[in-house]
Tab-separated table of C-alpha atoms and ligand atoms in Angstrom:
chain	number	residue	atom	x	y	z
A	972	UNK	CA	13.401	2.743	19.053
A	973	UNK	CA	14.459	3.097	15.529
A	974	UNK	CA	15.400	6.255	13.284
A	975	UNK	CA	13.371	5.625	10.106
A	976	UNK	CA	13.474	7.770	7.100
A	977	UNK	CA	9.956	7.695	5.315
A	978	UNK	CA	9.612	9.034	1.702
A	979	UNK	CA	6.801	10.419	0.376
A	980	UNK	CA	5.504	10.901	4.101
A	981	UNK	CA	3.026	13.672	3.079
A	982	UNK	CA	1.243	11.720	1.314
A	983	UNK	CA	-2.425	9.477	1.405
A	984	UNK	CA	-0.801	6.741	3.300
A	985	UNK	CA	2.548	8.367	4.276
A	986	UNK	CA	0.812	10.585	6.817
A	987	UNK	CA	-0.758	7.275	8.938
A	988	UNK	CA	2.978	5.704	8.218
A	989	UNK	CA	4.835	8.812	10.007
A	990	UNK	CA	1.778	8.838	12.359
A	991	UNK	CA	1.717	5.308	13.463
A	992	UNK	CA	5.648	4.791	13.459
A	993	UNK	CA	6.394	7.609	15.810
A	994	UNK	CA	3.626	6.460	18.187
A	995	UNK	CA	5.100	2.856	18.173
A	996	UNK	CA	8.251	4.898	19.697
A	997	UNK	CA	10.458	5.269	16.363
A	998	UNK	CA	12.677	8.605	15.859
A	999	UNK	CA	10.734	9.424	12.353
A	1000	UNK	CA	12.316	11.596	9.650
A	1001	UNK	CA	9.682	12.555	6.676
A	1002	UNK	CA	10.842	13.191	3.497
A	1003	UNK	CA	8.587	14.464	0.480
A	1004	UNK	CA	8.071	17.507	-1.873
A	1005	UNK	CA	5.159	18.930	-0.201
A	1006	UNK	CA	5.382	19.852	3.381
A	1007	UNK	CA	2.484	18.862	5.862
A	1008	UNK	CA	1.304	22.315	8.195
A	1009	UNK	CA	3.606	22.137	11.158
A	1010	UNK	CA	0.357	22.010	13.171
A	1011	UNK	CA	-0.465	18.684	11.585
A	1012	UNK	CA	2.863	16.713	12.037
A	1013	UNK	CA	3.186	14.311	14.963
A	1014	UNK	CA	5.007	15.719	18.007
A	1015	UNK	CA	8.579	14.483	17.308
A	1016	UNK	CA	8.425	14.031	13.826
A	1017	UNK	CA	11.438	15.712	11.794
A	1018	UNK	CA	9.813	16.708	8.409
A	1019	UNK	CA	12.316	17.434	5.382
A	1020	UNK	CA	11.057	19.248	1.542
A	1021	UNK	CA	12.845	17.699	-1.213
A	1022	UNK	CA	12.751	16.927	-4.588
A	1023	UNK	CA	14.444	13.036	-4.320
A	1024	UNK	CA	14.555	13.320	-7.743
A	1025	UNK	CA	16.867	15.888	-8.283
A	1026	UNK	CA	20.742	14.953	-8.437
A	1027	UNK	CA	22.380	13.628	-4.950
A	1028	UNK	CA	19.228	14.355	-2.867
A	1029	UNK	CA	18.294	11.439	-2.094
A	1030	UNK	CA	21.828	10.273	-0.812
A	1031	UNK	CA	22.552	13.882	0.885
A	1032	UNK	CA	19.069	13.422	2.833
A	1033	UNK	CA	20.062	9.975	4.235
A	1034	UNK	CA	23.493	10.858	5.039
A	1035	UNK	CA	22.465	13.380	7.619
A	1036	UNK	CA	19.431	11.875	8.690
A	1037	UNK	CA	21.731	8.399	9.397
A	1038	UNK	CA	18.278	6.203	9.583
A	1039	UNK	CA	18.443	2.341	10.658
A	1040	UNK	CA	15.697	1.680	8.503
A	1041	UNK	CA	14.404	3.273	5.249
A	1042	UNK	CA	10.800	3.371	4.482
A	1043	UNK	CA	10.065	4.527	0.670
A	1044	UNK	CA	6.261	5.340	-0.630
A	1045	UNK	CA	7.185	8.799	-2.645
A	1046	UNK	CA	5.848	7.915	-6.317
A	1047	UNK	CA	2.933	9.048	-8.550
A	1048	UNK	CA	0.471	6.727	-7.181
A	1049	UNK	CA	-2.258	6.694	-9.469
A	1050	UNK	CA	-2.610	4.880	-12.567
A	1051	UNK	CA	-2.905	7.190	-15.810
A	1052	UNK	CA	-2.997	10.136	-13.415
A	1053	UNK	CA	0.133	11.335	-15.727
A	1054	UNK	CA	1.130	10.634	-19.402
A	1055	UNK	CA	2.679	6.830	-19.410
A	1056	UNK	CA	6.306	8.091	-19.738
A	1057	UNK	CA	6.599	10.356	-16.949
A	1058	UNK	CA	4.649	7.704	-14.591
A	1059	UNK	CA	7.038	5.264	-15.723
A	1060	UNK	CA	10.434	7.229	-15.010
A	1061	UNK	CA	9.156	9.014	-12.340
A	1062	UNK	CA	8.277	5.876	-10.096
A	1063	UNK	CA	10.872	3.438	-11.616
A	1064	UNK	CA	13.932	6.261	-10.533
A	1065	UNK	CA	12.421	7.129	-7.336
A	1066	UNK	CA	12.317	3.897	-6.216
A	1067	UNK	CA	16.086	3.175	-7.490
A	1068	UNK	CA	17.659	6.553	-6.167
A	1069	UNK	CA	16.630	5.578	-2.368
A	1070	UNK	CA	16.857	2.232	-2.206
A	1071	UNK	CA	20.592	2.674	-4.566
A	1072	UNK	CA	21.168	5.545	-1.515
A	1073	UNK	CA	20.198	3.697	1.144
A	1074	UNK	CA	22.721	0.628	-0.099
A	1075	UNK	CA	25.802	2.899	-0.502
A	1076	UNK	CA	25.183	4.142	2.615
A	1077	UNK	CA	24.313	0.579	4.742
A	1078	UNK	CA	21.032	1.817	5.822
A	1079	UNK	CA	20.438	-1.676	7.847
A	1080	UNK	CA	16.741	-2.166	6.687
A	1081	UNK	CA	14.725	-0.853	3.468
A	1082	UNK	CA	11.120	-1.513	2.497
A	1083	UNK	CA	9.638	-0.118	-0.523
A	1084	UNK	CA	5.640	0.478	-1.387
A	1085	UNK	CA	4.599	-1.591	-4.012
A	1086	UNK	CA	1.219	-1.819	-5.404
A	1087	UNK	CA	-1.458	-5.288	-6.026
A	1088	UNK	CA	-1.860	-3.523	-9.034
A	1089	UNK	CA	1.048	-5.170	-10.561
A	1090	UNK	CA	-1.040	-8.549	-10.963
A	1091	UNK	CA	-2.590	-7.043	-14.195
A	1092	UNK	CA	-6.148	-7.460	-13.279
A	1093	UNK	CA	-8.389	-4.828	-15.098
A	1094	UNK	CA	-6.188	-5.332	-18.238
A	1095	UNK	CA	-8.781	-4.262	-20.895
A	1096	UNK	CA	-7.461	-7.405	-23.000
A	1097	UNK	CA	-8.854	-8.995	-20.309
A	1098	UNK	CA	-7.207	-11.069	-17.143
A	1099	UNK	CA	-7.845	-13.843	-15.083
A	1100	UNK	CA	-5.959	-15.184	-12.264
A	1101	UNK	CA	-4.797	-19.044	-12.206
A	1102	UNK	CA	-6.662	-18.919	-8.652
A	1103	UNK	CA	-8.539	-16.825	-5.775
A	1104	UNK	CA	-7.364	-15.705	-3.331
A	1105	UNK	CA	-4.571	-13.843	-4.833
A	1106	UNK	CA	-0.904	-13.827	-3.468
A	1107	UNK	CA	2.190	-13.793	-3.694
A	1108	UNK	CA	2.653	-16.345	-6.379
A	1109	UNK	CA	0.250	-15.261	-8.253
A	1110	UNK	CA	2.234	-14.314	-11.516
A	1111	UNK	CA	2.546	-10.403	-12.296
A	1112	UNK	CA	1.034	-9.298	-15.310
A	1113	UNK	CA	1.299	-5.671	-15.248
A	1114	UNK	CA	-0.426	-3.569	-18.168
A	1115	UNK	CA	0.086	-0.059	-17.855
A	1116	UNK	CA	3.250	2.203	-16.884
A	1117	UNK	CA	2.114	2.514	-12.518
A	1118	UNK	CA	1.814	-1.360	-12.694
A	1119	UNK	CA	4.874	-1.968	-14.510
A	1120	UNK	CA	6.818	0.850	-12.035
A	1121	UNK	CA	5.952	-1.116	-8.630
A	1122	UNK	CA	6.913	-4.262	-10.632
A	1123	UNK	CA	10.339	-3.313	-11.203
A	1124	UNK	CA	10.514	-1.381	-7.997
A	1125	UNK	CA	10.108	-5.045	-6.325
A	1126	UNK	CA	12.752	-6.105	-8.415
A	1127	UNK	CA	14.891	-3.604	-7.578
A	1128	UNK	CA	14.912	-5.030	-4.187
A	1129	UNK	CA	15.515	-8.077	-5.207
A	1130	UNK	CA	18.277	-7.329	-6.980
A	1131	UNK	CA	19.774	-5.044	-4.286
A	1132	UNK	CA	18.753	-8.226	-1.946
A	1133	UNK	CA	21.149	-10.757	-4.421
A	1134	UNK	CA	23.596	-8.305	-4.343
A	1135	UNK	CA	24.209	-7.540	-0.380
A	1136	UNK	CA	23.546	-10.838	0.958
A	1137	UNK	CA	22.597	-10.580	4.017
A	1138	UNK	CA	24.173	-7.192	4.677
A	1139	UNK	CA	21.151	-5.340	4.277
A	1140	UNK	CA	17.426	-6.301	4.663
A	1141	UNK	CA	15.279	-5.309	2.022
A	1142	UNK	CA	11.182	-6.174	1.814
A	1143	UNK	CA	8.900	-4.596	-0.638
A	1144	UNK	CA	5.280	-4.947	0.547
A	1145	UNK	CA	1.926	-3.858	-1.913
A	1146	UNK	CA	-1.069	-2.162	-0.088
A	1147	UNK	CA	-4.786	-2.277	-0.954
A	1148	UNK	CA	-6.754	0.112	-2.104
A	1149	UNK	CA	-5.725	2.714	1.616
A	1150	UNK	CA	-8.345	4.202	3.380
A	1151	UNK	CA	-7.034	7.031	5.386
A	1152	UNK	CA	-8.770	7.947	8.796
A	1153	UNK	CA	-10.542	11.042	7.183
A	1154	UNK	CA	-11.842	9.131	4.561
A	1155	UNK	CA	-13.691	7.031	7.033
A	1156	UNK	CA	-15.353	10.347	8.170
A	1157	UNK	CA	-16.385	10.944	4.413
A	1158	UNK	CA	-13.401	12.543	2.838
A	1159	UNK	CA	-13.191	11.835	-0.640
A	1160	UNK	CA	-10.994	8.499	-1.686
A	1161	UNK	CA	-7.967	8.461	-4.141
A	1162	UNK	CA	-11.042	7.737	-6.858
A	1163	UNK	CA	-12.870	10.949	-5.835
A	1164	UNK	CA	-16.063	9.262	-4.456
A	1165	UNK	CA	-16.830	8.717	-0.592
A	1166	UNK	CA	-16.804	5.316	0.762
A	1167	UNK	CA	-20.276	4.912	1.112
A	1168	UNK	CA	-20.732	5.367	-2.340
A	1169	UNK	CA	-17.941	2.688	-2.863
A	1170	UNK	CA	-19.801	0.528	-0.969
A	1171	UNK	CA	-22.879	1.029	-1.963
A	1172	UNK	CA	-21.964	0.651	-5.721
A	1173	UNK	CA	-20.207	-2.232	-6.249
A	1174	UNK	CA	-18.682	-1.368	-9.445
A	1175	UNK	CA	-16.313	1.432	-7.919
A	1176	UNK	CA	-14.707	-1.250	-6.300
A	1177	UNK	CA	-14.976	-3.640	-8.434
A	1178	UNK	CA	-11.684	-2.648	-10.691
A	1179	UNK	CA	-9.612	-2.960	-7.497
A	1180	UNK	CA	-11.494	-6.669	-6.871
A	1181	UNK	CA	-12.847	-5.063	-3.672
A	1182	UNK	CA	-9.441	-4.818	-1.796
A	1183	UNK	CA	-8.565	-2.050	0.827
A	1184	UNK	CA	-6.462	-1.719	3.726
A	1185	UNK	CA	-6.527	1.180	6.694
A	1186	UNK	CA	-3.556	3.500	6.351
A	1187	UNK	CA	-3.186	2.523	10.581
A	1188	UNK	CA	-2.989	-1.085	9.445
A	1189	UNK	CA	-0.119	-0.303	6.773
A	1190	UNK	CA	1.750	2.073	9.594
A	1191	UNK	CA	1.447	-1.458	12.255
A	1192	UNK	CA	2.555	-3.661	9.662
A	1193	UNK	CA	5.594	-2.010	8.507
A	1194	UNK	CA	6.217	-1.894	12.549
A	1195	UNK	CA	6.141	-5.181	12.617
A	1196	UNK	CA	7.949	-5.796	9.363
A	1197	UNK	CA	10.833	-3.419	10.706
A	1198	UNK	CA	11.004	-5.102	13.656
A	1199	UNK	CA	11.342	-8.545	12.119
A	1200	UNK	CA	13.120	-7.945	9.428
A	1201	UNK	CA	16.287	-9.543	10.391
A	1202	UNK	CA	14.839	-13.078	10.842
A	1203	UNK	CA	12.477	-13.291	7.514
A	1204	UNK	CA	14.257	-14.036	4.179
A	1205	UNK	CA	15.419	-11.291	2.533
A	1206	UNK	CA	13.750	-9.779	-0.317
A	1207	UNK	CA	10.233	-10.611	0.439
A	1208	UNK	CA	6.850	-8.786	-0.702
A	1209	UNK	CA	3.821	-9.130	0.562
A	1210	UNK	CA	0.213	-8.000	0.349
A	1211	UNK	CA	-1.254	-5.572	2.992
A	1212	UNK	CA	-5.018	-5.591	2.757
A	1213	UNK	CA	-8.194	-5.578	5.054
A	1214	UNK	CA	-9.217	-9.305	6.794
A	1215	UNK	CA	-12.857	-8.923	4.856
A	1216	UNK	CA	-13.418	-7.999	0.853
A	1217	UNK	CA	-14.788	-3.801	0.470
A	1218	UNK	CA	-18.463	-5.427	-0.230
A	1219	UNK	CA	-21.679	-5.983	1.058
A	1220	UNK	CA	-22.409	-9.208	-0.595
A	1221	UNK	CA	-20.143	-12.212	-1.266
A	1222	UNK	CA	-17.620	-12.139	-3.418
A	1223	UNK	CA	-18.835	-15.088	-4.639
A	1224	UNK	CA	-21.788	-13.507	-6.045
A	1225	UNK	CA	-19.977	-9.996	-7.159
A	1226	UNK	CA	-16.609	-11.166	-8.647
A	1227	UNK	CA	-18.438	-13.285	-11.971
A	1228	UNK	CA	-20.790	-10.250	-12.451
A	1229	UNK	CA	-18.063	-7.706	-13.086
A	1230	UNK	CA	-14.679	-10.279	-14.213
A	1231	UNK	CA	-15.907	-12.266	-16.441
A	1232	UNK	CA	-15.030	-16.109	-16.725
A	1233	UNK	CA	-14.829	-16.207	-13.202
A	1234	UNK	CA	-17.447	-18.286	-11.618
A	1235	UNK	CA	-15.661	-21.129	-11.050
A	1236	UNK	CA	-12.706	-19.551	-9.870
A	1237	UNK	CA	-13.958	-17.472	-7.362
A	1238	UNK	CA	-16.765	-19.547	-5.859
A	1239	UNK	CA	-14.412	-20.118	-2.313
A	1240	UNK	CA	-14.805	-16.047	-1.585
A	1241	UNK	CA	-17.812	-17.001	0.318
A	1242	UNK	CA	-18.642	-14.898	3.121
A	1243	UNK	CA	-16.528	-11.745	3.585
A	1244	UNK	CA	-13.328	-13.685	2.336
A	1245	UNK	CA	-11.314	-10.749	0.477
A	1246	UNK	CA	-9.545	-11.610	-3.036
A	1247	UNK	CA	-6.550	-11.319	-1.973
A	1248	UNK	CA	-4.773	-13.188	0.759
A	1249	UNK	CA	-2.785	-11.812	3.803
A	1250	UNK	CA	-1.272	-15.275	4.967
A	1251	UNK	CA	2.146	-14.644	4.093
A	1252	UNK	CA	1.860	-11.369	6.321
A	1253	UNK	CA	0.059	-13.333	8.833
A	1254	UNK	CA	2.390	-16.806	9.001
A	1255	UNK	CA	6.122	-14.523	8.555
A	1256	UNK	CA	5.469	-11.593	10.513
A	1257	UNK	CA	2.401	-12.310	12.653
A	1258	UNK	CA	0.599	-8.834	11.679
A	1259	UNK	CA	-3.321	-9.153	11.808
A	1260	UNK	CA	-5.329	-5.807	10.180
A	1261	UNK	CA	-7.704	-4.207	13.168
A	1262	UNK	CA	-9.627	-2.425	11.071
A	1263	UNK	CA	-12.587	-3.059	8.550
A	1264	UNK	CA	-15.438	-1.061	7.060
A	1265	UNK	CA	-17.586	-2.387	9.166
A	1266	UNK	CA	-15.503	-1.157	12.456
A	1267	UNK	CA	-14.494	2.067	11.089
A	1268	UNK	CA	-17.665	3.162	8.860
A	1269	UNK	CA	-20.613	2.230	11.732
A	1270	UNK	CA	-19.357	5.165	13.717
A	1271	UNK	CA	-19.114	7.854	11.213
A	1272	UNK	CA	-22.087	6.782	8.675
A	1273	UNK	CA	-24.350	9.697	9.105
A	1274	UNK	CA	-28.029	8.979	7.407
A	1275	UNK	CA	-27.293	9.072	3.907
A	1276	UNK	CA	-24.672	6.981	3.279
A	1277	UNK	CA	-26.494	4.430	6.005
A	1278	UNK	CA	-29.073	4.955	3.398
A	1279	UNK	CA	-26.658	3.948	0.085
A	1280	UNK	CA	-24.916	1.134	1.788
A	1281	UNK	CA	-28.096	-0.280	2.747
A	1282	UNK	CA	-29.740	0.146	-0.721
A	1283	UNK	CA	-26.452	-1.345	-1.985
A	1284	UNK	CA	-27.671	-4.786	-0.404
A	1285	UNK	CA	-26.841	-4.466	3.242
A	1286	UNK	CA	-23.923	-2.941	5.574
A	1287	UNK	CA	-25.712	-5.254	8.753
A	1288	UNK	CA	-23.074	-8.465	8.291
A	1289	UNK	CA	-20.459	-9.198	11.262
A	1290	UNK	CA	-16.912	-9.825	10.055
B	2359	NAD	N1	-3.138	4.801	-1.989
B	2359	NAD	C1	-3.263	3.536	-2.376
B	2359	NAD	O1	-4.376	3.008	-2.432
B	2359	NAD	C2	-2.044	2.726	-2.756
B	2359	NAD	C3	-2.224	1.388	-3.114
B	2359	NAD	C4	-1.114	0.640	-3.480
B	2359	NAD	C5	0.140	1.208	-3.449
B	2359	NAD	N2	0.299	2.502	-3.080
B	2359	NAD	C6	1.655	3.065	-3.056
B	2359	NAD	O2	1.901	3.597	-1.747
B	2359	NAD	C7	2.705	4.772	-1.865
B	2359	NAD	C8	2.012	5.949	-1.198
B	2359	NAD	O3	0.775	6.177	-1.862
B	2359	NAD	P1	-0.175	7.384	-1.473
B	2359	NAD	O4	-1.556	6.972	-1.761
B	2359	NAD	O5	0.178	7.881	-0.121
B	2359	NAD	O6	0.245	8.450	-2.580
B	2359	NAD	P2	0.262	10.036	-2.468
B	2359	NAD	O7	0.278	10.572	-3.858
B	2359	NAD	O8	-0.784	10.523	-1.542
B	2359	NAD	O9	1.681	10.293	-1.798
B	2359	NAD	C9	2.872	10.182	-2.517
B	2359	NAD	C10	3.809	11.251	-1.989
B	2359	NAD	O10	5.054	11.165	-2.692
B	2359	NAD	C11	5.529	12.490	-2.835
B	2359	NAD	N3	6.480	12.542	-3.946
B	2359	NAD	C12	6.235	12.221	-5.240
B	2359	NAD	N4	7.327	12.470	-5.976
B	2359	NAD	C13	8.281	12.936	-5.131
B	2359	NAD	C14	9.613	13.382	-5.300
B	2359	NAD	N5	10.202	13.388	-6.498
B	2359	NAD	N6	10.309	13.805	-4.219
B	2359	NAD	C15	9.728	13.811	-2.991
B	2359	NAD	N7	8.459	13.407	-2.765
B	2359	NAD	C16	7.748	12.993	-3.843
B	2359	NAD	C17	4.299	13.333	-3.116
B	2359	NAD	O11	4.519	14.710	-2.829
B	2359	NAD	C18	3.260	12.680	-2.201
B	2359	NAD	O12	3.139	13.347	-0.955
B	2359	NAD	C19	2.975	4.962	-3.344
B	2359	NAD	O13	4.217	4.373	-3.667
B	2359	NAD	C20	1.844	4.219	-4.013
B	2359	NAD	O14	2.187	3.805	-5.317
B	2359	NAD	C21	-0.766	3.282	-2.725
């Protein structure tokens, strides 16, 4: 058992983080401006209100808490959902006052949330990758401020990672487009539509090239990641999606219909390959995903979204 600090832990995918670390036995202290209801937080779980960007918070909050592993996902998470500027300084400082903290103080272990979004794709100059599936070599091309943020938040870890040696483990890791568990029930996504609509409507998903991960999945992974942290090289980042692509028909078929040029490229995503590639997770860590919409959504799809997934070309493939 573990003591691990998690920022922004009252958030989308910091609630299945805190969630899914203290039931895998770890002593979890959340951190974030907004306070979950006390009737909400996981038996066990220490929760903490602060502003980490205000002056010496960030280091006053990890002295006491003493953590063996720092977890940070506090950032504005959604592209253009703030003027450039403030999306750029916000996430680029956040990112360097905990992971700076965490340094100073030894913290053994830091991961930081970065985003796939950093890749460029939906650039409205337009983008296409040298290959599918994406991963981690795929060069970043980031376009807008969020993109740009998580880009230099992994390369703040790097750079703390050059610095330390082998001192201090650092990993940054980008999630998929997360699916909390109440969004499964038909809560409304980050986007503001349902995932049946999603599904049913292939061009919601489309901008994200159909990626998505369960929040539980990102909670296991960074489990696993914590736990194996000391025998990876340090410094890594890796994707954190979903096994299958957020589509009822190939991506084969749907990619050339909505990214143009990109027949060719993306005629391997046959089946319900996803765009982007969790090997690296896989081969380093040995993390697998559980979860997939076609687990998680059978149970909950009541008759009208049965009805828009199957007018949206299907919902009745197996993994
Ligand atoms: N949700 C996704 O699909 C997705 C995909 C890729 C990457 N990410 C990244 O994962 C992380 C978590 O995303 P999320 O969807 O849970 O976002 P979210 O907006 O739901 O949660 C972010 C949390 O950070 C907190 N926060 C922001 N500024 C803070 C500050 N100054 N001090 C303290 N707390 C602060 C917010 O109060 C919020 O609870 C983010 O870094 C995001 O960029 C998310």
């Amino acid at each position: 058992m573990s003591r691990i600090l998690v920022t922004g832990g009252s958030g989308r995918l910091g609630r299945s983080v805190v969630a899914g670390l203290a039931q895998a036995g770890h002593h979890v202290i959340s951190v974030d401006r907004d306070a979950v209801p006390a009737e909400l937080l996981p038996a066990g779980v220490v929760q903490e209100t602060a502003d980490l960007l205000a002056p010496g918070e960030a280091l006053r909050l990890l002295r006491e808490a003493t953590p063996d592993a720092v977890v940070h996902l506090a950032a504005i998470a959604v592209p253009f959902s703030a003027p450039e500027d403030v999306i750029f300084a916000t996430n680029t400082r956040l990112a360097f006052a905990v992971i700076s903290a965490a340094t100073e103080l030894g913290v053994p272990k830091v991961v930081t949330a970065s985003s796939p979004t950093v890749l460029g794709y939906g650039c409205p100059a337009g983008w296409l990758p040298p290959s599918f599936p994406l991963d981690e070599r795929t060069p970043p091309k980031p376009w807008n401020a969020y993109a740009l943020s998580k880009h230099i938040a992994e390369q703040t870890v790097e750079m703390f990672a050059a610095a330390q040696g082998e001192k201090i483990r650092y990993a940054a890791f980008r999630p998929c487009f997360v699916i909390s568990p109440e969004e499964w029930e038909g809560a409304p996504t980050q986007q503001g539509h349902t995932l049946a609509e999603r599904l049913a409507d292939p061009a919601l998903s489309a901008p994200a090239l159909f990626n998505y991960v369960d929040a539980r999945d990102v909670a296991d992974f960074l489990d696993l990641l914590l736990r194996k942290m000391d025998s990876i090289p340090n410094g890594e980042t890796f994707f954190v999606g979903a096994a299958d692509a957020l589509a009822t028909a190939p991506l084969a078929e749907l990619m050339p219909k909505f990214l143009p040029g990109s027949e060719a490229l993306s005629s391997g995503l046959t089946g319900t390959s996803p765009a982007f590639s969790i090997a690296k997770a896989q081969a380093l860590l040995g993390w697998q995903p559980k979860r997939s919409w076609r687990t998680e959504l059978k149970s909950t799809l009541n008759d009208e979204a049965t009805a828009l997934v199957t007018a949206g070309g299907g919902g009745k493939e197996t993994p």
